[in-house]
Amino acid sequence: MVVRRMMKNREELKRMRKLLAVGVLMVCLAGMSGCAGAAGGGVSASGSESDSASSVVTSEPASASAEVSGTEFSGLENSGESASDAASKTAAPVWSEMQPEGSMKLLYATQFTVDVYEGGYELIQIQDDGKYLVVPETMPVPEGVPDSITVLQKPLDHVYLAATSAMDLIAAIGRTDRITLSGTKESGWYVEAAKEAMKAGTLTYAGKYSAPDYEKILADGCDLAVESTMIYHTPDVKEQLSQLKIPVLVERSSYEEHPLGRMEWIRLYGVLFDEEEKAEQLFKKNMEALDGVLSEQPAGKTAAFFYITSNGAVNVRKPGDYVAKMIGLAGGSYVPQTSSEEENALSTMNMQMETFYAEAKEADCLIYNSTIEGELQTMDELLQKSPLLKDFKAVKNGNVWCTGKNMFQETMGLGDMILDLHAVLSETVPDENSLHYLHRLK
């Protein structure tokens, strides 16, 4: 923290961190004390706060389409001052005296909230994870911020992204330039912007979520690590990043009960990467595109979403999973409705072909999930996986579809997927050229 106070210019601080990176890493990995102070990165807190996660003060929410922006500062462009110089000359507010002026009004998302404070400060709270105070680049960190709140000083422009579902949302607002480190190799990306960034060298692989390259992450001057909930399975990694003073934000969009809640996380990334207006507009545009479908009466048709595993079992989505809910939003009914007797957090379950046969034989539509076993193009390829499928109503009627492998990484495509599902469930002869994620098996 002494280093942070002495270094007014943020870029100088990052250069210093790069010089210290190797030494700090060796100290931390050896379990010696003092590594937390030496790293000098973002402020990450591990203490506890007396108020619970649900007790954040909220005021009257703004409208869904309202723009939430920080205070504008004029004259900085020609003053010769950097943003950090300006921030150092601005009197820091006292956190205990700050009160929220409003809250982001969310339509579907329940796993995060955003409260807005005077001066452009914004407090993000993520369910079962933590609180993050986003500080504008031109403003100082408030005094007395509790240890339970992680401070994120803008600009956040050296981000390590291990949560693949976030990339499409960040790409949609045009901010892949803020993501400099990837937890996924180039071959694992289906988001075009990510693949292009890796080819150009502006995005580099820094190890997967469970085995990050700490030396590389430090040398890059990483100011935020965005992780998926898989990080909970490797708590030592999260702890190590925190020791290195790298703030960790756990992305929980996969826990949203409503499918469109996942897409609404674009608004959170708008806050983090200074693109709130664009995020609002994109989310609103997608909602408007779905207005007609969501207001229609159900088509009355059933659909199964599945794939055949290597040992011959059938992997299906659980009835409460977001894919099953998307089928409902598209006007259909999901089958099978049988839930697994084993209670766990997984969104899928395996069943024997005989059970699937009994529950989905009369389904109007079959949708094959290509993510794990690869895409299919023909009905013969499907029947090679299980000859019993030839008795299914959808197979006999030629109403069998396959997803593209990009479906699960393209979070902004959830609206298009609902439109695709609506087309194959409600139209007699869907225009296959207009579909985004489905193709019919020949």
XYZ file of C-alpha atoms in Angstrom, residues 154-355:
202
model
C -10.726 1.983 -13.243
C -9.579 1.549 -15.902
C -9.668 -2.236 -15.708
C -7.581 -2.942 -18.786
C -5.421 -5.959 -17.912
C -8.007 -8.611 -17.116
C -7.486 -12.372 -16.810
C -10.668 -14.077 -18.031
C -11.281 -17.685 -17.027
C -15.090 -17.491 -17.313
C -15.708 -18.271 -21.006
C -19.391 -17.287 -20.896
C -18.408 -13.686 -20.146
C -16.333 -13.198 -23.299
C -19.281 -12.934 -25.678
C -20.895 -10.263 -23.497
C -17.647 -8.303 -23.291
C -17.132 -8.654 -27.053
C -20.664 -7.365 -27.680
C -19.833 -4.062 -25.982
C -16.550 -3.866 -27.908
C -14.240 -4.312 -24.956
C -12.169 -7.391 -25.708
C -9.231 -4.976 -25.631
C -9.593 -4.937 -21.844
C -9.076 -8.708 -21.698
C -5.358 -9.391 -22.074
C -5.098 -12.849 -20.482
C -7.175 -15.925 -21.237
C -7.865 -19.069 -19.241
C -8.804 -20.794 -22.501
C -6.477 -21.676 -25.348
C -7.158 -20.356 -28.841
C -8.425 -23.770 -29.968
C -11.031 -23.708 -27.210
C -12.668 -20.429 -28.214
C -15.780 -20.243 -30.411
C -16.248 -16.498 -29.884
C -14.723 -14.897 -32.974
C -13.481 -11.795 -31.179
C -11.523 -13.975 -28.743
C -9.974 -16.062 -31.521
C -8.983 -12.937 -33.434
C -7.441 -11.341 -30.336
C -5.363 -14.440 -29.663
C -4.176 -14.554 -33.258
C -3.230 -10.877 -33.052
C -1.358 -11.435 -29.793
C -3.415 -8.929 -27.789
C -4.918 -11.820 -25.818
C -2.578 -14.520 -24.546
C -3.060 -17.798 -22.745
C -2.169 -17.606 -19.061
C -3.162 -21.055 -17.857
C -6.567 -22.511 -17.120
C -8.582 -21.572 -14.052
C -7.185 -24.420 -11.937
C -3.540 -23.850 -12.884
C -2.960 -20.201 -13.815
C 0.457 -18.923 -14.782
C 0.968 -16.611 -11.801
C 4.241 -15.223 -13.122
C 2.659 -14.250 -16.422
C -0.410 -12.805 -14.726
C 1.741 -10.646 -12.465
C 4.062 -9.574 -15.263
C 1.062 -8.395 -17.277
C -0.008 -6.070 -14.479
C -3.319 -7.899 -14.085
C -5.891 -5.735 -12.315
C -8.804 -8.207 -12.216
C -9.388 -11.949 -12.572
C -12.868 -12.942 -13.746
C -13.482 -16.557 -12.801
C -16.344 -18.986 -13.277
C -17.799 -20.860 -10.312
C -15.352 -23.663 -11.127
C -12.858 -21.675 -9.051
C -14.730 -22.886 -5.962
C -13.296 -26.348 -6.670
C -9.755 -24.960 -6.411
C -9.915 -22.540 -3.458
C -6.128 -22.459 -3.210
C -5.967 -20.700 -6.590
C -8.410 -18.027 -5.488
C -6.458 -17.563 -2.284
C -3.160 -17.299 -4.164
C -4.525 -14.623 -6.504
C -5.811 -12.688 -3.495
C -2.390 -12.937 -1.817
C -0.900 -11.448 -4.963
C -3.346 -8.557 -4.579
C -5.219 -9.461 -7.753
C -8.956 -8.936 -7.229
C -11.076 -11.989 -8.077
C -14.652 -11.632 -9.326
C -16.658 -14.854 -9.646
C -19.062 -14.807 -12.591
C -22.358 -16.445 -11.578
C -24.518 -15.951 -14.667
C -24.921 -19.734 -14.916
C -26.887 -19.612 -11.660
C -29.558 -17.333 -13.109
C -32.922 -19.093 -13.007
C -34.312 -17.210 -15.997
C -32.417 -17.802 -19.263
C -32.469 -14.109 -20.122
C -30.917 -13.333 -16.744
C -27.680 -14.735 -18.151
C -27.735 -12.233 -20.979
C -28.474 -9.380 -18.577
C -24.977 -9.769 -17.151
C -23.888 -7.629 -20.095
C -25.023 -4.704 -17.973
C -22.556 -5.634 -15.229
C -19.709 -5.723 -17.756
C -20.889 -2.360 -19.028
C -20.245 -1.013 -15.523
C -16.790 -2.594 -15.273
C -15.600 -1.519 -18.718
C -17.177 1.929 -19.127
C -19.802 0.868 -21.668
C -23.035 1.127 -19.679
C -24.989 2.912 -22.391
C -24.010 0.415 -25.077
C -24.819 -2.508 -22.763
C -28.248 -1.044 -22.015
C -28.996 -0.553 -25.699
C -27.903 -4.070 -26.691
C -29.917 -5.699 -23.933
C -32.983 -3.630 -24.806
C -32.623 -4.498 -28.507
C -32.517 -8.212 -27.722
C -35.570 -7.979 -25.494
C -37.512 -6.139 -28.190
C -36.644 -8.861 -30.717
C -38.268 -11.413 -28.405
C -41.420 -9.441 -27.620
C -43.554 -11.228 -30.197
C -42.392 -14.725 -29.278
C -42.715 -14.272 -25.524
C -46.259 -12.964 -25.838
C -47.491 -15.780 -28.110
C -49.580 -18.713 -26.986
C -47.628 -21.982 -26.615
C -47.289 -24.034 -29.794
C -48.275 -27.175 -27.891
C -45.312 -29.218 -29.144
C -42.744 -31.168 -27.173
C -38.978 -31.176 -27.616
C -36.086 -33.181 -26.173
C -32.541 -31.809 -25.901
C -29.914 -34.532 -25.526
C -26.773 -36.326 -26.664
C -25.585 -39.929 -26.573
C -22.529 -40.543 -24.380
C -19.631 -42.773 -25.362
C -21.010 -45.596 -23.196
C -24.488 -45.433 -24.723
C -26.286 -43.461 -22.001
C -28.442 -40.444 -22.860
C -27.436 -37.110 -21.377
C -30.395 -34.759 -20.971
C -31.004 -31.401 -19.342
C -32.833 -31.383 -16.060
C -36.398 -29.981 -16.280
C -35.384 -26.841 -14.371
C -32.306 -26.141 -16.510
C -32.136 -22.968 -18.572
C -32.235 -24.880 -21.893
C -35.476 -26.554 -20.837
C -36.785 -23.112 -19.853
C -35.784 -21.654 -23.232
C -37.870 -24.334 -24.922
C -40.765 -23.187 -22.740
C -40.188 -19.529 -23.633
C -40.184 -20.538 -27.316
C -43.653 -22.013 -26.932
C -42.795 -25.678 -26.462
C -42.747 -28.212 -23.640
C -39.539 -29.925 -22.592
C -39.214 -33.691 -22.262
C -38.264 -35.764 -20.388
C -39.744 -34.320 -17.204
C -38.221 -36.956 -14.951
C -35.758 -35.480 -12.489
C -32.673 -37.256 -11.256
C -32.999 -38.903 -7.870
C -29.512 -37.640 -7.072
C -29.619 -34.021 -5.977
C -26.623 -32.008 -7.184
C -25.783 -28.697 -8.809
C -25.359 -30.202 -12.267
C -27.744 -29.001 -14.959
C -27.674 -32.346 -16.775
C -28.197 -35.986 -15.920
C -27.644 -39.338 -17.608
C -30.392 -41.907 -18.149
C -30.537 -45.274 -19.793
C -31.724 -45.357 -23.395
C -34.739 -47.455 -22.350
C -35.901 -44.689 -19.995
